[in-house]
Coordinates of C-alpha atoms in Angstrom, one line a residue:
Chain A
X1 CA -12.6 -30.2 -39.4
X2 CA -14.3 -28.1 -37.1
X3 CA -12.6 -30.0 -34.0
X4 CA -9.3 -29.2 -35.2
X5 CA -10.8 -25.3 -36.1
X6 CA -11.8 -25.4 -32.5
X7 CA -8.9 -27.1 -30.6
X8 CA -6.2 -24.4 -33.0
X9 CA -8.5 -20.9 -31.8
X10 CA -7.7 -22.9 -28.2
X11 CA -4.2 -22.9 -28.4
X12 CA -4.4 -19.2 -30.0
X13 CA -5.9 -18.0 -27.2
X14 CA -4.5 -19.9 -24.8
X15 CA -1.0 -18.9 -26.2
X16 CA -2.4 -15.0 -26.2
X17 CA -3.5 -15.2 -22.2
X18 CA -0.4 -17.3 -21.4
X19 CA 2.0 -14.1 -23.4
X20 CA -0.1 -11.4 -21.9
X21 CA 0.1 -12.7 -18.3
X22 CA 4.1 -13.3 -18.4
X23 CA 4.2 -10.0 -19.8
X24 CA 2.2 -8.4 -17.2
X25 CA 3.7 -10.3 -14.3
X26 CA 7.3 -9.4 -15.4
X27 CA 6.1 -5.7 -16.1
X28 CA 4.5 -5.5 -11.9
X29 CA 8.0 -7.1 -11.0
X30 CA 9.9 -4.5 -12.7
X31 CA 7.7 -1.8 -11.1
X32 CA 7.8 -3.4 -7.7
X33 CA 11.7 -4.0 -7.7
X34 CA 12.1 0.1 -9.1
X35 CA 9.7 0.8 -5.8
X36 CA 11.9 -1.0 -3.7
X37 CA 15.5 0.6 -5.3
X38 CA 15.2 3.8 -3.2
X39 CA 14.7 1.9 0.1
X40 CA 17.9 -0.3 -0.8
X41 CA 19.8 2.6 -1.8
X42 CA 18.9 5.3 1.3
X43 CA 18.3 2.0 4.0
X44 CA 15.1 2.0 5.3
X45 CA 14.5 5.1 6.7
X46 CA 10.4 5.2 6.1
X47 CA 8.0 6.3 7.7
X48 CA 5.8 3.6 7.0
X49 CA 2.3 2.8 8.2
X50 CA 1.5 -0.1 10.4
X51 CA -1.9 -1.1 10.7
X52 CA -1.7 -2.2 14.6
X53 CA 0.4 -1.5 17.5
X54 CA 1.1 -5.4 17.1
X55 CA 2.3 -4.7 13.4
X56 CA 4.4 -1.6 14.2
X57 CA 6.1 -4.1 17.3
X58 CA 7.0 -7.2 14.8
X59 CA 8.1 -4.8 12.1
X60 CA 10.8 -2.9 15.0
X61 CA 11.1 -6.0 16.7
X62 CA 10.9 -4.2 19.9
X63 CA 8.0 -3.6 22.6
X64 CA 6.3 0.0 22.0
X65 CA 5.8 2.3 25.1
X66 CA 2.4 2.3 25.7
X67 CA 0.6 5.3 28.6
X68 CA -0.7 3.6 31.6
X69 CA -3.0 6.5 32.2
X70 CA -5.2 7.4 29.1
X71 CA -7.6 9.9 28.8
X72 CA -11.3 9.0 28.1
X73 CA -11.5 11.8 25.6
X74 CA -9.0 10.0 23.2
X75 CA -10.2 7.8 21.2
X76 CA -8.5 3.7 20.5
X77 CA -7.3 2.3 18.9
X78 CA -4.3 4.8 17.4
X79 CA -5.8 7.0 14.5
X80 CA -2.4 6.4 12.8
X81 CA 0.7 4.4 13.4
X82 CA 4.0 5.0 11.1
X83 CA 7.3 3.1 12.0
X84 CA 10.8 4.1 10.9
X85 CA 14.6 3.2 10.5
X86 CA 14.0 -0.2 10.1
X87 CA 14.3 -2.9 13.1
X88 CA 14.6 -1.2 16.4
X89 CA 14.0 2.2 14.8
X90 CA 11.3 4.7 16.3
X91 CA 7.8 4.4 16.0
X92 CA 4.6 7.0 16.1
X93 CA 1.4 6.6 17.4
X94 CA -1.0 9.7 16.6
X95 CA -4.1 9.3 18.6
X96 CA -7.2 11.5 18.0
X97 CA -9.8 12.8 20.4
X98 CA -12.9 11.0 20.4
X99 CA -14.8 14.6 19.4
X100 CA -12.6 14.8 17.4
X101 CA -10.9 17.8 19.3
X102 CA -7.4 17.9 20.0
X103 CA -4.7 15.4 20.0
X104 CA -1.8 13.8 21.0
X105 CA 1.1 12.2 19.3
X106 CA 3.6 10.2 20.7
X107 CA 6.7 9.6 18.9
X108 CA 9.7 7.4 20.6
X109 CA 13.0 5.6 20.0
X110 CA 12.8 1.3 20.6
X111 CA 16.3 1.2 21.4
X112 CA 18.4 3.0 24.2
X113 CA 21.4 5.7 23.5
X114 CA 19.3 5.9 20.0
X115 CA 18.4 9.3 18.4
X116 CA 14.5 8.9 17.4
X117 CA 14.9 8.9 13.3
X118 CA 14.3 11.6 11.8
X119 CA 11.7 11.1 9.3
X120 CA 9.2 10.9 12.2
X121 CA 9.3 14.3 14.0
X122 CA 7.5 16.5 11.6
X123 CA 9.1 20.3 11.1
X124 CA 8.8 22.4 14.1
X125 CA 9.4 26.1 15.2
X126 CA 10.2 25.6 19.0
X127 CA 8.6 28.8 20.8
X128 CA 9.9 28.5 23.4
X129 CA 11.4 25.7 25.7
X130 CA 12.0 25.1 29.4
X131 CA 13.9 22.2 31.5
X132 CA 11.7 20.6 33.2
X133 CA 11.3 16.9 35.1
X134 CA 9.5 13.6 34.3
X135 CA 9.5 10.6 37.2
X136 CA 12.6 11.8 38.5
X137 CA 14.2 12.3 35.0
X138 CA 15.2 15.2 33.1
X139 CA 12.9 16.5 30.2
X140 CA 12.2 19.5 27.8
X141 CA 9.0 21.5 28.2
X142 CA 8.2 23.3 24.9
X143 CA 5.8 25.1 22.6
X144 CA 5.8 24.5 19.3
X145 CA 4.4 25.6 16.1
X146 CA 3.9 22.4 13.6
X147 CA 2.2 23.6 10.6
X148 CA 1.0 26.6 12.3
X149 CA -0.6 25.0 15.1
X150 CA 0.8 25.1 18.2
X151 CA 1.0 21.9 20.5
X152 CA 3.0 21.7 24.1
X153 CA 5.9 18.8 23.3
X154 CA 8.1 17.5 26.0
X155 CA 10.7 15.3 25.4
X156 CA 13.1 13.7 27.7
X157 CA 14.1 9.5 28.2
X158 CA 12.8 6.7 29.5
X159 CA 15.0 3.8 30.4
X160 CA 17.5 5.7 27.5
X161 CA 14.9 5.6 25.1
X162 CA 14.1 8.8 23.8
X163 CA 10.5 9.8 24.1
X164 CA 8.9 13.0 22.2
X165 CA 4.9 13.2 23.8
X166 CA 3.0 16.1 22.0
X167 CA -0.2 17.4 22.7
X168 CA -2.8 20.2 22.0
X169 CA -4.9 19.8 25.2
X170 CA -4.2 20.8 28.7
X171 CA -0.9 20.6 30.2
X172 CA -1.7 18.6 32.7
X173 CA -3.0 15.7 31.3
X174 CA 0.5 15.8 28.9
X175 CA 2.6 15.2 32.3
X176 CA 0.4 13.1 34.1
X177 CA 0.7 10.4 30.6
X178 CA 4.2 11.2 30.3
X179 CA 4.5 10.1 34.2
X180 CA 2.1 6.8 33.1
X181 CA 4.4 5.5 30.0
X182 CA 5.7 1.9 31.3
X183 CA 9.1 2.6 32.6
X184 CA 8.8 5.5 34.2
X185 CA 9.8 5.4 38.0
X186 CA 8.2 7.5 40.7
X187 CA 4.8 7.4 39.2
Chain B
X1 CA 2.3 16.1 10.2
X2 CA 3.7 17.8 7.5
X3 CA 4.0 14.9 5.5
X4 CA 1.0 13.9 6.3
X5 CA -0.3 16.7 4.7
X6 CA 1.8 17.1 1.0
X7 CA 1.0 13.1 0.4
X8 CA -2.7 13.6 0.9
X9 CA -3.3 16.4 -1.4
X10 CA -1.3 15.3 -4.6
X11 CA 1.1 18.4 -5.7
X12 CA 1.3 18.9 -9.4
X13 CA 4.4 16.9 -9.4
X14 CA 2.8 13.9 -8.1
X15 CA 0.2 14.0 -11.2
X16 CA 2.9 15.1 -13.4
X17 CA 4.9 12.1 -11.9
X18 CA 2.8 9.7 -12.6
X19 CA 1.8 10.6 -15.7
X20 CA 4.9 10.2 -17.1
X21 CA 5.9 6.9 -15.5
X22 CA 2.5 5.4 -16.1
X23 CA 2.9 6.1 -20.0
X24 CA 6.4 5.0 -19.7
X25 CA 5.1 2.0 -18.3
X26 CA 2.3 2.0 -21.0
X27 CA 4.9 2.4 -23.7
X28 CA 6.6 -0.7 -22.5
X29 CA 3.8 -2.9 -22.0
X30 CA 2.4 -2.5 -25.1
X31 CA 5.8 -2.9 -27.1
X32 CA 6.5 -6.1 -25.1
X33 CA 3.2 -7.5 -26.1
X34 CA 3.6 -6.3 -29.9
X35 CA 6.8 -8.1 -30.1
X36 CA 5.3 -11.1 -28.0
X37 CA 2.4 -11.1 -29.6
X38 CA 4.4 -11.2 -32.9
X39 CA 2.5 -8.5 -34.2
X40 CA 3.5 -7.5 -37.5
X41 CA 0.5 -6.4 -39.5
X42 CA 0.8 -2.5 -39.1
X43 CA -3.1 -1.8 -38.3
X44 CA -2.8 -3.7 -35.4
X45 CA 0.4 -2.4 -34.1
X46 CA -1.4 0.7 -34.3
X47 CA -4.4 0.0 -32.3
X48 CA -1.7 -1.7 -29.8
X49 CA -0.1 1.7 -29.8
X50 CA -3.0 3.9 -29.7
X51 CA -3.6 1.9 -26.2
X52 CA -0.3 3.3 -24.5
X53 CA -1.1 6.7 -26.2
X54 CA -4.5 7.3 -25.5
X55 CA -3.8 6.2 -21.5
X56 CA -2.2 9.8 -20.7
X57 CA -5.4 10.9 -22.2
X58 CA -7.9 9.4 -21.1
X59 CA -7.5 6.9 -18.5
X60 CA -4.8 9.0 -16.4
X61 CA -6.8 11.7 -15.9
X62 CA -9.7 9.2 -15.3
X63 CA -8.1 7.6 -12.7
X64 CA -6.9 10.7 -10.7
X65 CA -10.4 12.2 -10.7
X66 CA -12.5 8.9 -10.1
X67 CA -10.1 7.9 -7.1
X68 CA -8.4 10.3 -5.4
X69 CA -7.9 8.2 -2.7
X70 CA -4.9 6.2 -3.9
X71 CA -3.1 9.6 -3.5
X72 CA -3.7 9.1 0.5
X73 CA -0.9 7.8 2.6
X74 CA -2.8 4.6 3.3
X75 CA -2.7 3.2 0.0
X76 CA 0.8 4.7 -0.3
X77 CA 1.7 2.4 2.1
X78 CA -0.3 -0.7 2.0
X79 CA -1.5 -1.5 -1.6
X80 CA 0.9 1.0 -4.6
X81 CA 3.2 -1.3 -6.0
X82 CA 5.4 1.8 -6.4
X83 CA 5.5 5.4 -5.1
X84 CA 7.2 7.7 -7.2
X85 CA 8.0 10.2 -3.6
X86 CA 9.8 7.2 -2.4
X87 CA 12.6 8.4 -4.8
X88 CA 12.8 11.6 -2.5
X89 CA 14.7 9.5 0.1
X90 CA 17.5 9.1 -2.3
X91 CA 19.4 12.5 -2.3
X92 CA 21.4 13.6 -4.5
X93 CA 23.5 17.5 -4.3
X94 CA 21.0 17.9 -1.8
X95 CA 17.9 17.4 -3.8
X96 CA 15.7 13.4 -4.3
X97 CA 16.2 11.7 -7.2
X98 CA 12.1 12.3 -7.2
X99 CA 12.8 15.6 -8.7
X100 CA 16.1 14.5 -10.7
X101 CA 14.3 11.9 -12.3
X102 CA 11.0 14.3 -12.8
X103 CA 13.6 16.9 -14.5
X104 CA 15.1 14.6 -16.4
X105 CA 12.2 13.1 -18.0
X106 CA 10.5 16.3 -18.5
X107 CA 13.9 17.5 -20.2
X108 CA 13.8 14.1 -22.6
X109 CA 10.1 15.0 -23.7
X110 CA 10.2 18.5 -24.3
X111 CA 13.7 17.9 -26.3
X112 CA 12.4 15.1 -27.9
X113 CA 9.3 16.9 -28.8
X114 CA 11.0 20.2 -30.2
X115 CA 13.3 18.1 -32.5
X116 CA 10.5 17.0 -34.7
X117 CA 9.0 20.6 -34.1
X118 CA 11.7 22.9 -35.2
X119 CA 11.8 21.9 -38.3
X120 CA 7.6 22.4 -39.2
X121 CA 8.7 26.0 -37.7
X122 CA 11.6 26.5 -39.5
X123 CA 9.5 25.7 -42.6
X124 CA 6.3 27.8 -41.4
X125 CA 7.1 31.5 -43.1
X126 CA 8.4 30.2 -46.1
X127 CA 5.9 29.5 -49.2
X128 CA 4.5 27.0 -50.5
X129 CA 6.2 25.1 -53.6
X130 CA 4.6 26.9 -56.7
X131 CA 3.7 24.0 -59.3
X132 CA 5.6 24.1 -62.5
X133 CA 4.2 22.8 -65.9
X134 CA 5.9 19.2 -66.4
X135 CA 8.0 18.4 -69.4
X136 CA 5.4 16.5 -72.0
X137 CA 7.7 13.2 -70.9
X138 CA 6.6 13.7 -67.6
X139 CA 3.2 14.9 -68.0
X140 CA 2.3 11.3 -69.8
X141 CA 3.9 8.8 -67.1
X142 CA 1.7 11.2 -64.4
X143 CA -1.2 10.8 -66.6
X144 CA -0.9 7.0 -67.1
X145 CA 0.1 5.8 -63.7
X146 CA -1.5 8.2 -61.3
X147 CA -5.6 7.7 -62.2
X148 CA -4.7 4.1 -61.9
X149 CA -3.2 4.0 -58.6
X150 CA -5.8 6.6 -57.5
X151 CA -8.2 3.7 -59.0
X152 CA -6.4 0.9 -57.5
X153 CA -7.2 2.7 -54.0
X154 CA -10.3 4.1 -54.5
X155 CA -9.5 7.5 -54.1
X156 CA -9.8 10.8 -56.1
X157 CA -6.7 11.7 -58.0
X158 CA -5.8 14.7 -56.0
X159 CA -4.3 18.0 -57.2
X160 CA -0.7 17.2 -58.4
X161 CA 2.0 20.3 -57.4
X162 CA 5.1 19.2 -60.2
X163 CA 8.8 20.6 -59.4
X164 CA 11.5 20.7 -62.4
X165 CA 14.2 20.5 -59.7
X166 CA 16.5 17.5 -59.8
X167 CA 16.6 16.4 -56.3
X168 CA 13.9 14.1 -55.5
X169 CA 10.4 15.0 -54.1
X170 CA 7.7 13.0 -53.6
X171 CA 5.4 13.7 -50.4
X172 CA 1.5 14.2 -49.9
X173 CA 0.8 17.9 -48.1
X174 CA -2.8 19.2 -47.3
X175 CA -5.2 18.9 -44.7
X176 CA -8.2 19.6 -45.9
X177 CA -7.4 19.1 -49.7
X178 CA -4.2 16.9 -50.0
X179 CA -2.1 17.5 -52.8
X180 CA 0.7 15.4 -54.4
X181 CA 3.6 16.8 -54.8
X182 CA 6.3 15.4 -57.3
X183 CA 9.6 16.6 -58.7
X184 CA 11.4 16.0 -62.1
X185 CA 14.5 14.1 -60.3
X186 CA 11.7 11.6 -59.0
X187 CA 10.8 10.9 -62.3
X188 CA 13.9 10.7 -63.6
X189 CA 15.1 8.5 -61.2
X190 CA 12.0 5.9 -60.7
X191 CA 11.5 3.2 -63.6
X192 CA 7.4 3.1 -64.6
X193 CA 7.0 -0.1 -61.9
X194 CA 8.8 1.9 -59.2
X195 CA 7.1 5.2 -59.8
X196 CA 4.0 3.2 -60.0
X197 CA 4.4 1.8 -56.4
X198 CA 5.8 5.0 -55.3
X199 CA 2.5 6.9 -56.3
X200 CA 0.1 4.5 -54.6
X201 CA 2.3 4.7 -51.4
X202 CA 1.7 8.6 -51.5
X203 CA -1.7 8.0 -52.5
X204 CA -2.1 5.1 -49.4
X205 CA -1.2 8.1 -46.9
X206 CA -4.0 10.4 -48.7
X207 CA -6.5 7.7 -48.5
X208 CA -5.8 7.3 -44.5
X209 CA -6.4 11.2 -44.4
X210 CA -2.4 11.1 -42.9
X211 CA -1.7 14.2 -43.1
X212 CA -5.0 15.3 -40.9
X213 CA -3.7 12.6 -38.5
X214 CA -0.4 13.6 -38.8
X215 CA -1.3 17.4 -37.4
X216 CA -4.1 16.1 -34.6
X217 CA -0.9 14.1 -33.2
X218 CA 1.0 16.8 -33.2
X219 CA -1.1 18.8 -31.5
X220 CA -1.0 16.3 -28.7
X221 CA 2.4 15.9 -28.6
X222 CA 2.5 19.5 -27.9
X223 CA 0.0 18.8 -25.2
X224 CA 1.8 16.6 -24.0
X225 CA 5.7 18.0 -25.0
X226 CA 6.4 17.0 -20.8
X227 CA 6.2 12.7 -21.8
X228 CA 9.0 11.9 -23.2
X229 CA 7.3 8.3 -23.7
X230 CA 4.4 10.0 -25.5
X231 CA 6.7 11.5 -27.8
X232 CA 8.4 8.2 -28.8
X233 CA 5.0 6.1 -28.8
X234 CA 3.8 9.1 -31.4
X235 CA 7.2 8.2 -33.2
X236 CA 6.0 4.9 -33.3
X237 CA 2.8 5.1 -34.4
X238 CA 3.8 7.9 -37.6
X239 CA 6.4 4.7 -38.2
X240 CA 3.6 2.0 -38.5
X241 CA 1.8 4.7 -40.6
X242 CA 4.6 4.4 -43.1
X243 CA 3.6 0.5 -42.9
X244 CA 0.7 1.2 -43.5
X245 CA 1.1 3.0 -46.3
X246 CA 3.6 0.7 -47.8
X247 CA 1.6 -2.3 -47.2
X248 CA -1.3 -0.6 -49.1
X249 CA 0.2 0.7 -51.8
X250 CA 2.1 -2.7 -52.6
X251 CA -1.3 -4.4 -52.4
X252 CA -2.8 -1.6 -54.8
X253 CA 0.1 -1.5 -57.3
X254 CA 0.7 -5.4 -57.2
X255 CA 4.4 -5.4 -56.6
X256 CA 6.1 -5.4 -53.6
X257 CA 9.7 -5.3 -54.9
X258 CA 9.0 -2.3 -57.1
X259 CA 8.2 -0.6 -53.7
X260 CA 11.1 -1.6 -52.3
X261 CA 13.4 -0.3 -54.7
X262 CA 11.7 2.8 -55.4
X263 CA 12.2 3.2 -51.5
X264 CA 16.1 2.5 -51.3
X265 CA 16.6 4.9 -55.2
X266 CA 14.8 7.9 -53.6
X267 CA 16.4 7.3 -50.3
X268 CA 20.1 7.3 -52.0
X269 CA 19.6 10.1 -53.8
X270 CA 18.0 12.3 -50.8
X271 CA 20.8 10.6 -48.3
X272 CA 22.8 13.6 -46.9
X273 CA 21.0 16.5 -48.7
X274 CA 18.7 17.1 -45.8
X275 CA 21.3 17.7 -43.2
X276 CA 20.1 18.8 -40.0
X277 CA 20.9 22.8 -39.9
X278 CA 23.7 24.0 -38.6
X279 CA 22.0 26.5 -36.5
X280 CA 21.1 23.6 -33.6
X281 CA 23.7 23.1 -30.9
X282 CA 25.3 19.8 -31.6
X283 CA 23.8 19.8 -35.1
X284 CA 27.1 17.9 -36.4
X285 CA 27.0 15.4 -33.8
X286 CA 23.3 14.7 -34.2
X287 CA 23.5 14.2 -37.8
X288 CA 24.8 10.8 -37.7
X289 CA 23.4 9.2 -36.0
X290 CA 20.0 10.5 -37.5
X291 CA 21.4 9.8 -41.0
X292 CA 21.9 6.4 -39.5
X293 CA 18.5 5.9 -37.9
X294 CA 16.7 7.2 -41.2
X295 CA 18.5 4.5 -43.3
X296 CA 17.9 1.8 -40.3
X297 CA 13.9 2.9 -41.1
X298 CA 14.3 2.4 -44.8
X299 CA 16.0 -1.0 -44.6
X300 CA 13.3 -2.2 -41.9
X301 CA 10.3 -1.3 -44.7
X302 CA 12.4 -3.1 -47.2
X303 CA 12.8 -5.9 -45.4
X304 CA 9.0 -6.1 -45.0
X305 CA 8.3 -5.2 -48.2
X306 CA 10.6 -8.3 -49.5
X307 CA 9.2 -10.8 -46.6
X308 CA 5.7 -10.6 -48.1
X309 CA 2.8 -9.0 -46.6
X310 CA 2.3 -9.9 -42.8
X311 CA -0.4 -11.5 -41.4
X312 CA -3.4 -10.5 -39.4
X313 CA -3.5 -11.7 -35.9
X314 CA -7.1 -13.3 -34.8
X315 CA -8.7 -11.9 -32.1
X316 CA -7.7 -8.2 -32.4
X317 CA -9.9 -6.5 -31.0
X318 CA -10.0 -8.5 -27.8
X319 CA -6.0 -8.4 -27.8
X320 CA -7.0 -4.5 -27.6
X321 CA -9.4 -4.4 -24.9
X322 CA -7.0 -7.1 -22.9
X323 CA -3.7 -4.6 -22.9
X324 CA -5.8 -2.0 -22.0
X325 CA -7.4 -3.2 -19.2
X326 CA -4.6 -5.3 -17.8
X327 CA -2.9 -1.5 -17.9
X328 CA -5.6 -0.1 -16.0
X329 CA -5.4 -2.8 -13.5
X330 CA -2.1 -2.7 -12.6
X331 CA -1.3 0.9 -12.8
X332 CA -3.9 1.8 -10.2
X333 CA -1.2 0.8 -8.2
X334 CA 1.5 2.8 -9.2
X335 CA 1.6 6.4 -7.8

């Protein structure tokens, strides 16, 4: 008698668990596939975070420009690392200094002829701009104001890839990594 | 940068957000498991219930001020399940559904809330029903049937407030001291076995202090007038008090039909002469289909009443306990 009082609270509560964890599963599905509605409906267009540089390159499927020449006073890995517009979209690599003084941010395009999406270059007031050259190739020297701070941002192409390299420290370091970043001829 | 910046710091609409979709989420759960559960014994659907309503309350705000960091853009990205602000991608006349969708659902609450509150305001300024003297007739069925259903409960008889008017009344009122009230037409209507039931329905709601709950929830709901889930879980939960109250009045009174058809009598004879005023803005529309949800309600306690009482699930309180903590769990993933 008490067996078969045991063996029936069993199935009860194995019959309880069983109901709650199909219930729960199908709820986190439901809220997982309403997450992923938005991306399906607007494509991709992130950003999203990538924990690594090797992350950010498997999830664009494309090789990430990297500066040859990199100052001691920034710190590495990248202090944050968002990709965008899907496979061969544009990545960011924000970098902070090791003092945690000024920065830079690099923000680029994986794919030649290809506009750097738009979800990655934060709101700007451009101060003031200037034409300017990088290896041999024509850039944009500017001052801008992002979020009230103002940063020195020049943007031109390398090998067709666009290329957007902002910083907060001197002006010189800016051109002498722009002139490091692999590609660039006449270094 | 920018970004950066608004995701870190959750705005008001990121809280406001996520409140409503986590109760809306709440409000689901819990109804899947009451019907998977099979749960049909009213006390328990209202502690179910009280799980998806008291999570705006308590555990929301618990979990925005205990871990602040699932607002950041790292969790955002690597472990939410869902992020409301991905909804801003999706544009539409310009604006992200993120704000279409918090609009909307603000919109369904706040309408949903000041349906069930214009009438209490549209009955505040007038007076209370004076009590009449009852017809001797009268006077002896009230004096035979109420003490015993009062008995059968194990309440006090409370003050009875008797109207000679023909349409039928019966309702408890009174916070502090409930009252009965009763009209003629009810009496005239109910045979003794009906009326009998009837009473100890009435009196099931005064012995569950309803009418205390009945304000408390209100109060929250107007708290909480932005959740349009936290208005329909409060529906809910005032509908398993009806349960409640019918299950304990059939158990005090002894018969379950007699319930019933005192229920469908007093709902004939009030069917249609509580319109919904005129005054609202698509008041003719809306009266339909209310009329038809109202009898939907009565034919669902009916039904009940006619299966026989329902039984109590075992393990209750750990069925309790379970919901809510499997809530927790997984909406500390959704921002």
């Amino acid at each position: 008698m008490g067996a078969v009082r045991a063996s029936g609270a069993g199935v009860e509560i194995a019959r309880m668990l069983v109901t709650l964890a199909y219930v729960l599963a199908g709820t986190a599905a439901a809220i997982v596939g309403l997450g992923a509605l938005p991306r399906l409906l607007a494509g991709d267009t992130g950003p999203h975070r990538a924990a690594s540089i090797q992350e950010a390159e498997r999830r664009l499927g494309a090789r990430i420009l990297l500066p040859g020449y990199y100052p001691e006073r920034l710190a590495w890995p990248p202090a944050a690392i968002h990709v965008a517009g899907g496979r061969h979209g544009s990545v960011r690599l924000a970098f902070a200094a090791r003092d945690g003084g000024t920065g830079l941010e690099l923000v680029a395009a994986t794919d030649a002829g290809v506009d750097i999406a738009p979800a990655l270059l934060s709101d700007r007031t451009v101060l003031g701009a200037r034409p300017t050259v990088v290896g041999g190739h024509p850039a944009t020297l500017a001052s801008v104001l992002v979020e009230g701070v103002a940063w020195q941002e020049l943007s031109w192409s390398v090998n067709g890839r666009a290329v957007v390299l902002r910083s907060q420290g001197d002006l010189d370091e800016l051109v002498r990594i722009a002139r490091s970043l692999h590609g660039v001829s006449g270094r | 940068m920018r970004r950066r910046g608004t995701v870190e710091s959750a705005s008001w609409a990121d809280i406001l957000a996520q409140a409503i979709f986590h109760t809306l989420v709440a409000s689901l759960f819990v109804e899947a498991l009451v019907r998977s559960w099979g749960v049909r014994e009213p006390r328990q659907r209202m502690a179910l219930r009280l799980t998806a309503l008291g999570y705006p309350l308590v555990l929301f705000p618990a979990l925005v001020a205990l871990f602040p960091s699932r607002g950041e853009e790292g969790f955002r990205e690597d472990l939410a399940l869902f992020d409301a602000r991905s909804w801003e991608t999706v544009r539409l006349l310009g604006v992200g559904l993120f704000w279409w969708w918090l609009a909307a659902f603000a919109a369904a609450g706040a309408g949903l809330f000041l349906m069930d509150l214009w009438p209490v305001l549209r009955g505040r300024g007038r007076r209370a029903p004076a009590g009449e003297l009852p017809d001797p007739a009268s006077a002896a069925v009230l004096a035979a049937e109420l003490p015993r259903a009062a008995a059968a409960l194990g309440v006090r008889e409370p003050p009875l407030v008797f109207l000679g008017r023909d349409l039928p009344v019966l309702f408890c009122t009174g916070v502090r001291r409930p009252a009965l009230v009763v009209s003629g037409g009810t009496l005239s209507r109910l045979d003794r076995d009906e009326l009998a039931a009837a009473l100890a329905h009435e009196l099931a709601h005064v012995a569950g202090r309803d009418p205390l709950k009945s304000w408390v929830l209100m109060g929250l709901r107007a708290v909480m007038f932005w959740n349009p889930a936290f208005q329909v879980v409060s529906r809910a939960l005032a509908r398993d008090a009806e349960w409640l109250a019918d299950e304990r009045g059939a158990a005090a009174c002894g018969d379950r039909l007699a319930l019933a058809s005192g229920l469908l009598k007093l709902h004939r004879a009030t069917a249609g002469a509580s319109g919904v005023p005129r005054s609202l803005p698509f008041a003719a529309a809306l009266a339909e289909p209310l009329a038809r949800v109202r009898s939907h309600d009565i034919e669902v306690r009916c039904r009940r009443l006619l299966d026989g009482a329902p039984a109590r699930l075992p393990y209750a309180g750990v069925r309790v306990a379970l919901a809510g903590g499997a809530l927790a769990a997984l909406l500390f993933f959704v921002i």
